Amino acid sequence: MSDLLFNRLLLSFINVKNRLESLLNLCSINEYRLDIKEIQIYIRSVSSLIDNLQYEFKINDNLKLFSNRSLCKNGWTWKKIQQLNNEEQFFNLELLALLRLQILATCFNKFDKQKFRKQTTSSNIMMKLIEEFAILSRKSSNLKKIHFQNVFICPILICLVIEYFPHCLETIIFDYQQDNNYKNFDFILCLLGNENLKLRSLTASYQLGITNFGILQLVKNLNILVELNLVNINAINDQSIKILCDKHYVYLETLRIDGAQLTDRALDFIAQCHQLRKLMIEFCTNMTDANFSIFQNFHKLEQLYLSTLNNISSKSFQLLFNKNCTFKYLHSLTLGECHMIDDNCVRLIVQCCPHLIDLTCSSAYGITDEGFNEIVTHCNQLRYFTLTGCHQIYGEILLDVPEKYLKSIEYLNLDKCNKIDDIILIELFQRKKFISIVNSYGSLIEL
């Protein structure tokens, strides 16, 4: 192994240690409530790794083993790659690029205390931690997006991501981790809140251990945030929304959050984000009908998702969908548990949203055939239509679908609309090719 490669690897772990120490200091200063012993253990492990690596570099035998270690199943080693010409390197690095980031999961499971002691040399551990990153950064020097799904996540992994891709990484997605859910995700958010990162988009779904502290560190320290999705995470509150919008209102285009702790003040803060294209707020239980007119500020809005709207009056929806305001780009609208929506609201929705492709309205008990007919006859581009829990709809106008109306419809869900006769839906299913229909019993219609 060349001195240059060794120095690069050594510097990587020194930087990892520095980032972990900064995180520890941040948590200590703020008297962070989660157990910070985990970070202290990581720091000791990385320090030991650095010391052993420096020592083993002086031993020729270990260096030979290191440079000849297989990088993947096809047998390629660093030494073999370095001997290839440029054309051969490119071809074989294409094969090496098949190593996906998901494979990193198994590497970091090696880093707990017990398994650490069982390794024969620190070089073995170092190779497990670093080789995939070295290959990936060499092949994908301009990596823009990383998607973690069902993989082991820990602060060391995130430190290495920051170390190798600070200049290019723009999007990180953390999906639900079925078997390896990391329990202190605040640490991850704090590490990603790095002004030297070009990170613009973050999605965290069903992650554990997120508090307002971690969210604030993220939004305060990133330079530009274009997209933030915190799915099923109820830690975000009015304070974090204020800081997010005050700093990133010029850039923010997508915001998906849990509204369980949000009040009407949060909507006031969001109102300044005129670039919003996608806005999704789930569980709006504490919001009233005070300021729904702020949605008219979002002239570029393409998707709007609001759920648990059972405290919102019909007049509020008429503020949201004012006949003097047209959402000309809005193609997807979801209003969940909107008990107070009636035919007048539906009429305004149809007028204000002329280009809807996807419409969902659940538990809207006040909608009758009059409102239903407005949607069917005027939403000509509609492809996905969900209307559930509407007990006053008979739906006879569906007899003219798709010949006259809803010619592009692909999905129709009328669960719990128990006045609609199954015969109407079965005949529609027979007339329209490539359509999925859910009847009032919640069952998919099949021939």
Coordinates of C-alpha atoms in Angstrom, one line a residue:
M1 CA 0.0 0.0 0.0
S2 CA 1.3 3.4 -0.9
D3 CA 2.1 6.1 1.6
L4 CA -0.5 8.2 -0.1
L5 CA -3.3 5.6 0.4
F6 CA -2.3 4.9 4.0
N7 CA -2.3 8.6 4.8
R8 CA -5.8 9.0 3.2
L9 CA -7.2 6.2 5.3
L10 CA -5.5 7.4 8.5
L11 CA -6.8 10.9 8.0
S12 CA -10.3 9.6 7.4
F13 CA -10.4 8.0 10.8
I14 CA -8.8 11.0 12.5
N15 CA -11.5 13.1 11.1
V16 CA -14.1 10.6 12.2
K17 CA -12.7 10.9 15.7
N18 CA -12.8 14.7 15.6
R19 CA -16.4 14.7 14.5
L20 CA -17.4 12.3 17.3
E21 CA -15.6 14.4 19.8
S22 CA -17.4 17.5 18.6
L23 CA -20.7 15.7 18.9
L24 CA -19.9 14.6 22.4
N25 CA -19.0 18.2 23.3
L26 CA -22.3 19.5 21.8
C27 CA -24.4 17.0 23.8
S28 CA -22.5 17.7 27.0
I29 CA -22.8 21.5 26.8
N30 CA -26.6 21.2 26.1
E31 CA -27.0 18.5 28.9
Y32 CA -28.5 16.2 26.3
R33 CA -30.8 13.7 28.0
L34 CA -29.8 10.6 26.0
D35 CA -27.0 8.3 27.1
I36 CA -23.8 9.8 25.6
K37 CA -21.7 6.8 26.7
E38 CA -22.3 5.3 23.3
I39 CA -20.4 8.2 21.7
Q40 CA -17.6 7.8 24.2
I41 CA -17.3 4.1 23.3
Y42 CA -17.1 4.9 19.6
I43 CA -14.3 7.5 20.3
R44 CA -12.3 5.0 22.3
S45 CA -12.7 2.4 19.6
V46 CA -11.7 4.7 16.8
S47 CA -8.7 6.0 18.8
S48 CA -7.5 2.4 19.3
L49 CA -7.9 1.7 15.6
I50 CA -5.8 4.7 14.7
D51 CA -3.1 3.7 17.1
N52 CA -2.9 0.2 15.9
L53 CA -3.1 1.2 12.3
Q54 CA -0.1 3.5 12.7
Y55 CA 1.8 0.7 14.4
E56 CA 1.0 -1.9 11.8
F57 CA 2.0 0.3 9.0
K58 CA 5.6 -0.2 10.1
I59 CA 5.3 -4.0 9.6
N60 CA 5.9 -5.1 6.0
D61 CA 4.0 -8.4 6.3
N62 CA 0.9 -6.8 7.4
L63 CA 1.1 -4.3 4.6
K64 CA 1.4 -7.1 2.0
L65 CA -1.7 -8.7 3.5
F66 CA -3.5 -5.4 3.4
S67 CA -2.7 -4.6 -0.3
N68 CA -3.6 -8.1 -1.4
R69 CA -6.9 -8.4 0.4
S70 CA -9.8 -9.1 -1.9
L71 CA -12.2 -6.2 -2.2
C72 CA -15.2 -8.3 -3.5
K73 CA -16.1 -11.8 -4.7
N74 CA -14.4 -11.4 -8.1
G75 CA -11.0 -11.4 -6.4
W76 CA -9.8 -7.9 -7.2
T77 CA -7.4 -6.2 -4.8
W78 CA -6.0 -2.7 -4.5
K79 CA -2.7 -4.0 -5.8
K80 CA -4.3 -5.6 -8.9
I81 CA -6.3 -2.4 -9.6
Q82 CA -3.2 -0.2 -9.4
Q83 CA -1.5 -2.4 -12.0
L84 CA -4.2 -1.9 -14.6
N85 CA -4.2 0.7 -17.3
N86 CA -6.9 3.3 -17.4
E87 CA -9.3 1.5 -19.7
E88 CA -9.0 -1.8 -17.7
Q89 CA -9.5 0.1 -14.4
F90 CA -12.7 1.7 -15.7
F91 CA -14.2 -1.6 -16.8
N92 CA -13.4 -3.5 -13.6
L93 CA -14.4 -0.6 -11.4
E94 CA -17.8 -0.9 -13.0
L95 CA -18.0 -4.4 -11.5
L96 CA -16.8 -3.1 -8.2
A97 CA -19.5 -0.5 -8.2
L98 CA -22.0 -3.3 -7.8
L99 CA -21.1 -3.2 -4.1
R100 CA -24.2 -1.3 -2.9
L101 CA -24.3 0.8 0.3
Q102 CA -26.6 -1.8 1.8
I103 CA -23.6 -4.1 2.1
L104 CA -22.0 -1.6 4.5
A105 CA -24.6 -2.8 7.1
T106 CA -22.6 -5.9 8.0
C107 CA -19.4 -4.0 8.3
F108 CA -20.5 -1.8 11.2
N109 CA -22.0 -4.6 13.2
K110 CA -18.3 -5.6 13.7
F111 CA -17.7 -2.5 15.6
D112 CA -19.4 -3.4 18.9
K113 CA -17.1 -4.1 21.8
Q114 CA -17.3 -7.9 21.9
K115 CA -16.8 -8.5 18.2
F116 CA -14.0 -5.9 18.1
R117 CA -11.9 -8.0 20.5
K118 CA -12.3 -11.1 18.4
Q119 CA -10.6 -9.6 15.3
T120 CA -7.1 -10.7 14.7
T121 CA -5.7 -7.4 13.6
S122 CA -7.0 -3.8 13.4
S123 CA -6.2 -3.9 9.7
N124 CA -9.0 -6.5 9.2
I125 CA -11.4 -4.2 11.0
M126 CA -10.2 -1.1 9.2
M127 CA -10.7 -2.9 5.8
K128 CA -14.2 -3.9 6.7
L129 CA -15.0 -0.3 7.6
I130 CA -13.3 1.5 4.8
E131 CA -12.9 -0.5 1.7
E132 CA -16.5 -0.1 0.4
F133 CA -16.3 3.7 0.9
A134 CA -12.9 3.9 -0.8
I135 CA -14.2 1.9 -3.8
L136 CA -17.5 3.9 -3.9
S137 CA -15.8 7.3 -3.7
R138 CA -13.2 6.3 -6.3
K139 CA -15.9 5.1 -8.7
S140 CA -18.7 7.6 -7.8
S141 CA -16.7 10.8 -7.0
N142 CA -19.8 12.8 -7.6
L143 CA -22.3 10.7 -5.6
K144 CA -25.4 12.8 -5.0
K145 CA -27.8 10.4 -3.3
I146 CA -27.7 7.7 -0.6
H147 CA -30.7 5.5 0.3
F148 CA -30.5 3.5 3.5
Q149 CA -33.1 0.7 3.9
N150 CA -32.9 -2.1 6.4
V151 CA -29.3 -1.5 7.1
F152 CA -27.3 -0.9 10.3
I153 CA -26.9 2.8 11.0
C154 CA -24.5 4.3 13.5
P155 CA -22.6 7.6 14.0
I156 CA -19.3 6.1 12.6
L157 CA -21.1 5.2 9.4
I158 CA -22.4 8.8 9.1
C159 CA -19.0 10.2 9.9
L160 CA -17.5 8.2 7.0
V161 CA -20.3 9.4 4.6
I162 CA -19.5 13.0 5.6
E163 CA -15.7 12.3 5.2
Y164 CA -15.9 10.9 1.7
F165 CA -18.7 12.8 0.1
P166 CA -19.0 16.3 1.6
H167 CA -18.5 18.0 -1.8
C168 CA -21.3 16.2 -3.7
L169 CA -23.8 14.5 -1.5
E170 CA -27.2 16.3 -1.7
T171 CA -29.8 13.7 -0.7
I172 CA -29.9 11.1 2.1
I173 CA -32.9 8.9 2.7
F174 CA -33.3 6.8 5.9
D175 CA -36.1 4.4 5.4
Y176 CA -37.7 2.3 8.1
Q177 CA -35.1 -0.1 9.5
Q178 CA -37.0 -3.3 10.3
D179 CA -34.3 -5.2 12.2
N180 CA -31.6 -2.6 12.8
N181 CA -33.5 0.5 13.9
Y182 CA -31.0 2.9 15.5
K183 CA -32.3 4.2 18.8
N184 CA -30.5 7.5 19.1
F185 CA -31.2 9.1 15.8
D186 CA -30.6 12.6 17.2
F187 CA -26.9 11.8 17.0
I188 CA -27.3 11.3 13.2
L189 CA -29.1 14.6 12.8
C190 CA -26.5 16.4 14.8
L191 CA -23.7 15.0 12.6
L192 CA -25.5 15.8 9.4
G193 CA -26.0 19.4 10.6
N194 CA -22.7 20.3 9.1
E195 CA -22.1 23.6 7.2
N196 CA -19.4 21.9 5.1
L197 CA -21.9 19.5 3.7
K198 CA -23.8 20.2 0.5
L199 CA -26.8 18.2 1.8
R200 CA -30.0 19.7 0.6
S201 CA -32.6 16.9 1.1
L202 CA -33.2 14.7 4.1
T203 CA -35.8 12.0 4.6
A204 CA -36.1 10.1 8.0
S205 CA -39.0 7.6 8.2
Y206 CA -40.0 6.0 11.5
Q207 CA -36.6 6.6 13.2
L208 CA -36.3 6.4 16.9
G209 CA -34.7 8.8 19.4
I210 CA -35.5 12.1 17.5
T211 CA -36.2 15.1 19.7
N212 CA -36.4 18.8 19.0
F213 CA -32.7 19.1 19.9
G214 CA -31.6 17.0 17.0
I215 CA -33.9 18.7 14.5
L216 CA -32.7 22.1 15.6
Q217 CA -29.0 21.1 15.1
L218 CA -29.8 19.9 11.6
V219 CA -31.8 22.9 10.4
K220 CA -29.6 25.5 12.1
N221 CA -26.3 24.2 10.7
L222 CA -27.1 23.2 7.1
N223 CA -26.5 26.0 4.6
I224 CA -29.4 25.2 2.3
L225 CA -32.3 22.9 2.9
V226 CA -34.6 22.2 -0.1
E227 CA -36.4 19.1 1.2
L228 CA -37.2 17.9 4.7
N229 CA -39.3 14.8 5.3
L230 CA -39.7 13.6 8.9
V231 CA -42.3 10.8 8.6
N232 CA -44.1 9.5 11.7
I233 CA -41.8 11.6 13.9
N234 CA -43.8 13.7 16.4
A235 CA -40.9 15.7 17.9
I236 CA -41.1 18.7 15.7
N237 CA -42.7 21.7 17.3
D238 CA -43.4 25.4 16.6
Q239 CA -39.9 26.5 17.6
S240 CA -38.2 24.1 15.2
I241 CA -40.6 25.1 12.4
K242 CA -39.8 28.8 13.0
I243 CA -36.0 28.3 12.8
L244 CA -36.4 26.0 9.8
C245 CA -38.5 28.6 7.9
D246 CA -36.5 31.7 9.0
K247 CA -33.3 30.2 7.7
H248 CA -34.5 28.2 4.6
Y249 CA -37.6 29.9 3.4
V250 CA -35.9 31.0 0.2
Y251 CA -35.0 27.4 -0.7
L252 CA -37.5 25.1 0.9
E253 CA -39.6 23.3 -1.7
T254 CA -40.7 20.1 0.1
L255 CA -41.8 19.8 3.7
R256 CA -43.4 16.7 5.2
I257 CA -43.9 16.7 9.0
D258 CA -46.0 15.3 11.8
G259 CA -48.2 18.1 13.2
A260 CA -49.1 16.5 16.5
Q261 CA -47.2 19.3 18.4
L262 CA -47.9 22.1 16.0
T263 CA -50.3 25.0 16.5
D264 CA -51.6 27.7 14.2
R265 CA -48.3 29.6 14.8
A266 CA -46.5 26.9 12.8
L267 CA -48.6 27.8 9.8
D268 CA -47.7 31.4 10.2
F269 CA -44.0 30.5 10.0
I270 CA -44.5 28.2 7.0
A271 CA -46.4 31.0 5.2
Q272 CA -43.1 32.7 4.3
C273 CA -41.9 29.7 2.3
H274 CA -43.2 30.8 -1.1
Q275 CA -41.2 28.2 -3.0
L276 CA -43.1 25.3 -1.5
R277 CA -44.1 22.7 -4.0
K278 CA -45.0 19.8 -1.7
L279 CA -46.5 20.4 1.8
M280 CA -47.6 17.4 3.9
I281 CA -48.7 17.9 7.5
E282 CA -50.0 14.8 9.3
F283 CA -52.1 14.8 12.5
C284 CA -53.1 18.4 12.5
T285 CA -55.0 17.9 15.8
N286 CA -54.1 21.2 17.5
M287 CA -54.8 23.4 14.4
T288 CA -57.9 25.5 14.3
D289 CA -59.6 27.5 11.5
A290 CA -57.7 30.7 12.2
N291 CA -55.3 31.0 9.3
F292 CA -56.0 28.5 6.5
S293 CA -55.9 31.4 4.1
I294 CA -52.0 31.2 4.2
F295 CA -52.1 28.3 1.8
Q296 CA -52.8 30.8 -0.9
N297 CA -49.2 32.1 -0.6
F298 CA -48.0 28.9 -2.2
H299 CA -48.5 29.6 -5.8
K300 CA -46.2 26.8 -6.9
L301 CA -47.8 24.1 -4.8
E302 CA -48.0 20.8 -6.6
Q303 CA -48.9 18.4 -3.7
L304 CA -50.9 19.2 -0.5
Y305 CA -51.5 16.6 2.2
L306 CA -53.3 17.5 5.5
S307 CA -54.6 14.8 7.8
T308 CA -56.6 14.6 11.0
L309 CA -58.6 17.7 10.2
N310 CA -61.6 16.8 12.4
N311 CA -61.4 20.2 14.2
I312 CA -61.5 22.3 11.1
S313 CA -64.8 23.9 10.1
S314 CA -66.4 24.1 6.7
K315 CA -65.7 27.9 6.7
S316 CA -61.9 27.2 7.1
F317 CA -61.9 25.0 4.0
Q318 CA -63.6 27.8 2.2
L319 CA -60.7 30.1 3.2
L320 CA -58.2 27.4 2.0
F321 CA -60.0 27.0 -1.4
N322 CA -61.0 30.6 -2.1
K323 CA -62.6 31.1 -5.5
N324 CA -60.3 34.1 -6.1
C325 CA -57.2 31.9 -5.8
T326 CA -56.3 29.1 -8.3
F327 CA -53.8 26.4 -7.5
K328 CA -52.8 26.0 -11.2
Y329 CA -49.9 23.6 -10.4
L330 CA -51.7 21.4 -7.8
H331 CA -52.1 17.9 -9.0
S332 CA -52.3 15.9 -5.8
L333 CA -54.6 16.8 -2.9
T334 CA -55.2 14.7 0.3
L335 CA -57.6 15.8 3.1
G336 CA -57.7 13.2 5.8
E337 CA -60.5 12.9 8.4
C338 CA -62.0 16.2 7.2
H339 CA -65.4 15.7 8.9
M340 CA -66.7 19.1 8.1
I341 CA -66.2 19.2 4.4
D342 CA -69.5 19.6 2.5
D343 CA -70.7 20.0 -1.0
N344 CA -69.9 23.8 -1.0
C345 CA -66.3 23.0 -0.1
V346 CA -66.1 20.4 -2.8
R347 CA -67.4 22.9 -5.4
L348 CA -64.6 25.3 -4.4
I349 CA -62.0 22.6 -4.5
V350 CA -63.0 21.7 -8.1
Q351 CA -62.9 25.4 -9.1
C352 CA -59.6 26.2 -7.4
C353 CA -57.7 23.0 -8.4
P354 CA -58.4 22.5 -12.2
H355 CA -55.6 20.1 -12.8
L356 CA -56.0 17.4 -10.1
I357 CA -54.7 14.0 -10.9
D358 CA -54.9 12.5 -7.4
L359 CA -57.6 13.4 -4.9
T360 CA -58.2 11.8 -1.5
C361 CA -60.9 12.9 0.9
S362 CA -61.7 10.7 3.9
S363 CA -64.4 10.8 6.5
A364 CA -66.1 13.7 4.8
Y365 CA -69.6 13.0 6.1
G366 CA -71.2 16.1 4.6
I367 CA -70.6 15.2 1.0
T368 CA -73.7 14.1 -1.0
D369 CA -74.2 13.1 -4.6
E370 CA -74.2 16.8 -5.5
G371 CA -70.6 17.2 -4.4
F372 CA -69.6 13.8 -5.8
N373 CA -71.0 14.7 -9.2
E374 CA -69.0 18.0 -9.2
I375 CA -65.8 16.0 -8.9
V376 CA -66.8 13.4 -11.5
T377 CA -67.9 15.9 -14.1
H378 CA -65.3 18.6 -13.7
C379 CA -62.0 16.8 -12.7
N380 CA -61.3 15.5 -16.2
Q381 CA -57.6 14.6 -15.5
L382 CA -58.3 12.6 -12.4
R383 CA -56.5 9.2 -12.3
Y384 CA -56.6 8.3 -8.6
F385 CA -59.7 9.1 -6.6
T386 CA -60.3 8.1 -3.0
L387 CA -63.5 9.1 -1.2
T388 CA -64.2 7.2 2.0
G389 CA -66.8 7.2 4.7
C390 CA -69.3 9.2 2.8
H391 CA -72.7 7.8 3.7
Q392 CA -74.9 10.1 1.6
I393 CA -73.5 9.1 -1.9
Y394 CA -75.3 6.8 -4.3
G395 CA -72.9 7.3 -7.1
E396 CA -75.2 6.7 -10.1
I397 CA -73.2 9.1 -12.2
L398 CA -70.5 6.4 -12.3
L399 CA -72.7 4.7 -14.9
D400 CA -71.3 7.4 -17.3
V401 CA -67.7 6.6 -16.5
P402 CA -65.5 6.3 -18.5
E403 CA -67.6 7.1 -21.6
K404 CA -68.3 10.7 -20.6
Y405 CA -66.4 11.3 -17.4
L406 CA -63.2 10.3 -15.6
K407 CA -61.8 8.9 -18.8
S408 CA -58.3 8.6 -17.3
I409 CA -59.3 7.0 -14.0
E410 CA -57.0 4.2 -12.9
Y411 CA -57.9 3.8 -9.2
L412 CA -61.2 4.4 -7.4
N413 CA -61.6 3.8 -3.6
L414 CA -65.1 4.2 -2.2
D415 CA -64.6 2.3 1.1
K416 CA -67.4 2.8 3.7
C417 CA -69.6 4.6 1.1
N418 CA -72.3 2.1 1.9
K419 CA -75.1 3.6 -0.2
I420 CA -73.2 2.8 -3.5
D421 CA -74.5 -0.4 -5.0
D422 CA -71.8 -2.9 -5.8
I423 CA -73.5 -3.5 -9.2
I424 CA -72.5 0.0 -10.3
L425 CA -68.9 -0.6 -9.4
I426 CA -68.8 -4.1 -10.9
E427 CA -70.1 -2.8 -14.2
L428 CA -67.6 0.0 -14.2
F429 CA -64.8 -2.5 -13.6
Q430 CA -66.0 -4.5 -16.6
R431 CA -66.2 -1.4 -18.9
K432 CA -62.9 0.2 -18.0
K433 CA -59.7 -1.5 -18.7
F434 CA -56.8 -1.3 -16.3
I435 CA -58.7 0.1 -13.3
S436 CA -58.6 -0.9 -9.6
I437 CA -61.8 -0.4 -7.6
V438 CA -62.3 -0.7 -3.8
N439 CA -66.0 -1.2 -2.8
S440 CA -67.8 0.0 0.3
Y441 CA -66.6 -3.1 2.2
G442 CA -63.0 -2.2 1.6
S443 CA -62.5 -5.1 -0.9
L444 CA -60.9 -5.0 -4.2
I445 CA -63.3 -5.8 -7.0
E446 CA -62.3 -8.8 -9.1
L447 CA -64.1 -10.8 -11.8

